[in-house]
């Protein structure tokens, strides 16, 4: 997630996986995705249009990947989400290239918002 995204758009999809090598082999063989490794617990994938990631940094989440949106103003976006009734499920944290937080929408879906460093 090192390249700055577009404000208020879906920017990234992140899969929590148990074995990054297995996931890379699966998606490369089936869909032809390419990969860039960012250490032992994260690899970025590209399908040619959209990027995402495989991580072993958190437990596998049944029910689907984590949708990650980009925001120019991370704090302002968090305030707007809270005002709209979202619950912050993971406070802002830093990672190489930026910062992000997670929230729960009114239907219980967890999403994340990130901003470049």
Short mmCIF file of N, CA, C and O in Angstrom, two decimals, residues 43-106:
data_model
loop_
_atom_site.label_atom_id
_atom_site.label_comp_id
_atom_site.label_asym_id
_atom_site.label_seq_id
_atom_site.Cartn_x
_atom_site.Cartn_y
_atom_site.Cartn_z
N UNK A 43 2.38 -9.74 1.61
CA UNK A 43 2.71 -9.63 0.19
C UNK A 43 1.57 -8.90 -0.50
O UNK A 43 0.40 -9.11 -0.18
N UNK A 44 1.93 -8.01 -1.40
CA UNK A 44 0.93 -7.29 -2.18
C UNK A 44 0.67 -8.06 -3.46
O UNK A 44 1.59 -8.58 -4.07
N UNK A 45 -0.60 -8.12 -3.88
CA UNK A 45 -0.92 -8.73 -5.18
C UNK A 45 -1.49 -7.67 -6.10
O UNK A 45 -2.00 -6.64 -5.66
N UNK A 46 -1.38 -7.93 -7.38
CA UNK A 46 -1.99 -7.07 -8.38
C UNK A 46 -2.65 -7.95 -9.42
O UNK A 46 -2.06 -8.92 -9.90
N UNK A 47 -3.88 -7.58 -9.76
CA UNK A 47 -4.57 -8.31 -10.83
C UNK A 47 -4.48 -7.54 -12.14
O UNK A 47 -5.12 -7.88 -13.12
N UNK A 48 -3.67 -6.46 -12.15
CA UNK A 48 -3.53 -5.62 -13.33
C UNK A 48 -4.37 -4.36 -13.25
O UNK A 48 -4.15 -3.42 -13.99
N UNK A 49 -5.32 -4.32 -12.33
CA UNK A 49 -6.17 -3.15 -12.15
C UNK A 49 -6.24 -2.74 -10.69
O UNK A 49 -6.12 -1.57 -10.35
N UNK A 50 -6.41 -3.70 -9.80
CA UNK A 50 -6.57 -3.44 -8.38
C UNK A 50 -5.48 -4.17 -7.62
O UNK A 50 -5.07 -5.27 -8.02
N UNK A 51 -5.01 -3.56 -6.54
CA UNK A 51 -4.03 -4.24 -5.69
C UNK A 51 -4.69 -4.65 -4.39
O UNK A 51 -5.74 -4.13 -4.00
N UNK A 52 -4.05 -5.58 -3.73
CA UNK A 52 -4.50 -6.05 -2.44
C UNK A 52 -3.35 -6.71 -1.74
O UNK A 52 -2.20 -6.59 -2.17
N UNK A 53 -3.66 -7.43 -0.69
CA UNK A 53 -2.58 -8.06 0.04
C UNK A 53 -3.00 -9.36 0.68
O UNK A 53 -4.17 -9.60 0.94
N UNK A 54 -1.99 -10.18 0.95
CA UNK A 54 -2.13 -11.37 1.76
C UNK A 54 -1.30 -11.12 3.01
O UNK A 54 -0.14 -10.72 2.90
N UNK A 55 -1.88 -11.36 4.18
CA UNK A 55 -1.13 -11.16 5.42
C UNK A 55 -1.36 -12.32 6.38
O UNK A 55 -2.44 -12.90 6.40
N UNK A 56 -0.34 -12.63 7.13
CA UNK A 56 -0.46 -13.59 8.21
C UNK A 56 -0.40 -12.86 9.54
O UNK A 56 -0.27 -13.47 10.59
N UNK A 57 -0.49 -11.53 9.51
CA UNK A 57 -0.39 -10.71 10.71
C UNK A 57 -1.59 -10.78 11.63
O UNK A 57 -1.52 -10.35 12.77
N UNK A 58 -2.71 -11.29 11.14
CA UNK A 58 -3.92 -11.42 11.94
C UNK A 58 -4.56 -12.76 11.62
O UNK A 58 -4.27 -13.36 10.59
N UNK A 59 -5.46 -13.23 12.49
CA UNK A 59 -6.11 -14.52 12.22
C UNK A 59 -6.93 -14.49 10.93
O UNK A 59 -7.41 -13.44 10.51
N UNK A 60 -7.10 -15.66 10.33
CA UNK A 60 -7.97 -15.80 9.16
C UNK A 60 -9.38 -15.42 9.59
O UNK A 60 -9.85 -15.83 10.64
N UNK A 61 -10.04 -14.57 8.78
CA UNK A 61 -11.39 -14.10 9.09
C UNK A 61 -12.39 -14.78 8.18
O UNK A 61 -12.49 -14.40 7.01
N UNK A 62 -13.13 -15.74 8.70
CA UNK A 62 -14.19 -16.30 7.86
C UNK A 62 -15.15 -15.19 7.43
O UNK A 62 -15.38 -14.24 8.17
N UNK A 63 -15.67 -15.29 6.24
CA UNK A 63 -16.62 -14.30 5.77
C UNK A 63 -16.07 -13.34 4.75
O UNK A 63 -16.80 -12.55 4.20
N UNK A 64 -14.78 -13.39 4.48
CA UNK A 64 -14.29 -12.57 3.40
C UNK A 64 -13.11 -11.71 3.74
O UNK A 64 -12.66 -11.63 4.88
N UNK A 65 -12.59 -11.03 2.71
CA UNK A 65 -11.42 -10.18 2.87
C UNK A 65 -11.77 -8.86 3.55
O UNK A 65 -12.94 -8.49 3.65
N UNK A 66 -10.75 -8.15 3.96
CA UNK A 66 -10.91 -6.83 4.53
C UNK A 66 -10.85 -5.81 3.39
O UNK A 66 -9.87 -5.76 2.65
N UNK A 67 -11.90 -5.03 3.23
CA UNK A 67 -11.93 -3.97 2.23
C UNK A 67 -11.25 -2.75 2.85
O UNK A 67 -11.59 -2.34 3.96
N UNK A 68 -10.29 -2.17 2.12
CA UNK A 68 -9.53 -1.03 2.62
C UNK A 68 -9.79 0.17 1.71
O UNK A 68 -9.58 0.08 0.50
N UNK A 69 -10.24 1.28 2.29
CA UNK A 69 -10.48 2.51 1.55
C UNK A 69 -9.34 3.47 1.83
O UNK A 69 -8.67 3.35 2.85
N UNK A 70 -9.15 4.43 0.94
CA UNK A 70 -8.12 5.45 1.12
C UNK A 70 -8.78 6.76 1.52
O UNK A 70 -9.87 7.09 1.03
N UNK A 71 -8.11 7.55 2.37
CA UNK A 71 -8.60 8.88 2.73
C UNK A 71 -7.43 9.83 2.83
O UNK A 71 -6.42 9.52 3.47
N UNK A 72 -7.56 11.00 2.21
CA UNK A 72 -6.54 12.03 2.36
C UNK A 72 -6.46 12.49 3.81
O UNK A 72 -5.39 12.75 4.33
N UNK A 73 -7.62 12.59 4.48
CA UNK A 73 -7.72 13.07 5.85
C UNK A 73 -8.21 11.93 6.74
O UNK A 73 -9.41 11.72 6.90
N UNK A 74 -7.27 11.18 7.30
CA UNK A 74 -7.61 9.99 8.08
C UNK A 74 -8.46 10.35 9.31
O UNK A 74 -9.49 9.72 9.56
N UNK A 75 -8.04 11.37 10.06
CA UNK A 75 -8.77 11.75 11.27
C UNK A 75 -10.16 12.28 10.93
O UNK A 75 -11.14 11.95 11.61
N UNK A 76 -10.27 13.10 9.89
CA UNK A 76 -11.57 13.62 9.48
C UNK A 76 -12.51 12.51 9.05
O UNK A 76 -13.71 12.54 9.34
N UNK A 77 -11.97 11.52 8.35
CA UNK A 77 -12.78 10.38 7.92
C UNK A 77 -13.26 9.60 9.13
O UNK A 77 -14.42 9.18 9.19
N UNK A 78 -12.38 9.40 10.11
CA UNK A 78 -12.79 8.69 11.32
C UNK A 78 -13.92 9.43 12.03
O UNK A 78 -14.90 8.82 12.45
N UNK A 79 -13.81 10.75 12.13
CA UNK A 79 -14.86 11.54 12.76
C UNK A 79 -16.19 11.42 12.01
O UNK A 79 -17.25 11.28 12.63
N UNK A 80 -16.14 11.45 10.68
CA UNK A 80 -17.36 11.31 9.88
C UNK A 80 -17.98 9.93 10.08
O UNK A 80 -19.21 9.79 10.17
N UNK A 81 -17.14 8.89 10.14
CA UNK A 81 -17.64 7.53 10.36
C UNK A 81 -18.32 7.42 11.73
O UNK A 81 -19.42 6.85 11.84
N UNK A 82 -17.65 7.94 12.74
CA UNK A 82 -18.24 7.87 14.09
C UNK A 82 -19.56 8.63 14.15
O UNK A 82 -20.53 8.17 14.74
N UNK A 83 -19.62 9.80 13.48
CA UNK A 83 -20.85 10.59 13.45
C UNK A 83 -21.98 9.85 12.74
O UNK A 83 -23.15 10.02 13.07
N UNK A 84 -21.61 9.00 11.79
CA UNK A 84 -22.61 8.23 11.04
C UNK A 84 -23.00 6.94 11.76
O UNK A 84 -23.83 6.19 11.26
N UNK A 85 -22.39 6.67 12.92
CA UNK A 85 -22.78 5.49 13.69
C UNK A 85 -21.82 4.32 13.63
O UNK A 85 -22.10 3.25 14.19
N UNK A 86 -20.69 4.47 12.95
CA UNK A 86 -19.71 3.37 12.89
C UNK A 86 -19.01 3.22 14.23
O UNK A 86 -18.86 4.18 14.98
N UNK A 87 -18.57 2.01 14.51
CA UNK A 87 -17.77 1.71 15.68
C UNK A 87 -16.33 1.51 15.24
O UNK A 87 -16.07 0.78 14.29
N UNK A 88 -15.39 2.16 15.91
CA UNK A 88 -13.97 1.97 15.60
C UNK A 88 -13.54 0.68 16.27
O UNK A 88 -13.60 0.56 17.49
N UNK A 89 -13.12 -0.30 15.47
CA UNK A 89 -12.75 -1.61 15.99
C UNK A 89 -11.25 -1.75 16.20
O UNK A 89 -10.80 -2.64 16.93
N UNK A 90 -10.47 -0.90 15.56
CA UNK A 90 -9.02 -0.90 15.76
C UNK A 90 -8.55 0.54 15.57
O UNK A 90 -8.73 1.12 14.49
N UNK A 91 -7.99 1.11 16.62
CA UNK A 91 -7.54 2.49 16.59
C UNK A 91 -6.44 2.69 15.53
O UNK A 91 -5.81 1.72 15.09
N UNK A 92 -6.18 3.92 15.18
CA UNK A 92 -5.17 4.26 14.19
C UNK A 92 -3.82 3.66 14.59
O UNK A 92 -3.42 3.74 15.74
N UNK A 93 -3.19 3.02 13.62
CA UNK A 93 -1.84 2.47 13.83
C UNK A 93 -1.01 2.73 12.60
O UNK A 93 -1.53 2.91 11.50
N UNK A 94 0.31 2.78 12.79
CA UNK A 94 1.24 3.03 11.70
C UNK A 94 1.74 1.71 11.13
O UNK A 94 1.82 0.70 11.83
N UNK A 95 2.06 1.74 9.84
CA UNK A 95 2.70 0.62 9.16
C UNK A 95 3.63 1.23 8.12
O UNK A 95 3.51 2.43 7.83
N UNK A 96 4.56 0.47 7.55
CA UNK A 96 5.45 1.07 6.55
C UNK A 96 4.66 1.68 5.40
O UNK A 96 3.91 0.99 4.72
N UNK A 97 4.73 2.98 5.25
CA UNK A 97 4.05 3.67 4.16
C UNK A 97 2.81 4.44 4.56
O UNK A 97 2.25 5.16 3.75
N UNK A 98 2.34 4.28 5.80
CA UNK A 98 1.14 5.02 6.16
C UNK A 98 0.58 4.69 7.53
O UNK A 98 1.26 4.14 8.38
N UNK A 99 -0.70 5.04 7.69
CA UNK A 99 -1.44 4.75 8.92
C UNK A 99 -2.83 4.29 8.53
O UNK A 99 -3.32 4.61 7.45
N UNK A 100 -3.47 3.52 9.42
CA UNK A 100 -4.84 3.11 9.15
C UNK A 100 -5.58 2.80 10.43
O UNK A 100 -4.99 2.66 11.49
N UNK A 101 -6.91 2.69 10.31
CA UNK A 101 -7.77 2.23 11.39
C UNK A 101 -8.84 1.34 10.79
O UNK A 101 -9.05 1.32 9.57
N UNK A 102 -9.53 0.59 11.65
CA UNK A 102 -10.61 -0.29 11.21
C UNK A 102 -11.91 0.19 11.84
O UNK A 102 -11.90 0.74 12.95
N UNK A 103 -13.03 -0.06 11.15
CA UNK A 103 -14.34 0.30 11.70
C UNK A 103 -15.36 -0.77 11.35
O UNK A 103 -15.16 -1.57 10.43
N UNK A 104 -16.45 -0.77 12.10
CA UNK A 104 -17.57 -1.68 11.86
C UNK A 104 -18.74 -0.84 11.34
O UNK A 104 -19.13 0.14 11.98
N UNK A 105 -19.28 -1.24 10.19
CA UNK A 105 -20.40 -0.49 9.62
C UNK A 105 -21.70 -0.93 10.31
O UNK A 105 -21.70 -1.84 11.14
N UNK A 106 -22.82 -0.29 9.99
CA UNK A 106 -24.07 -0.60 10.68
C UNK A 106 -24.55 -2.05 10.54
O UNK A 106 -25.31 -2.53 11.38
#
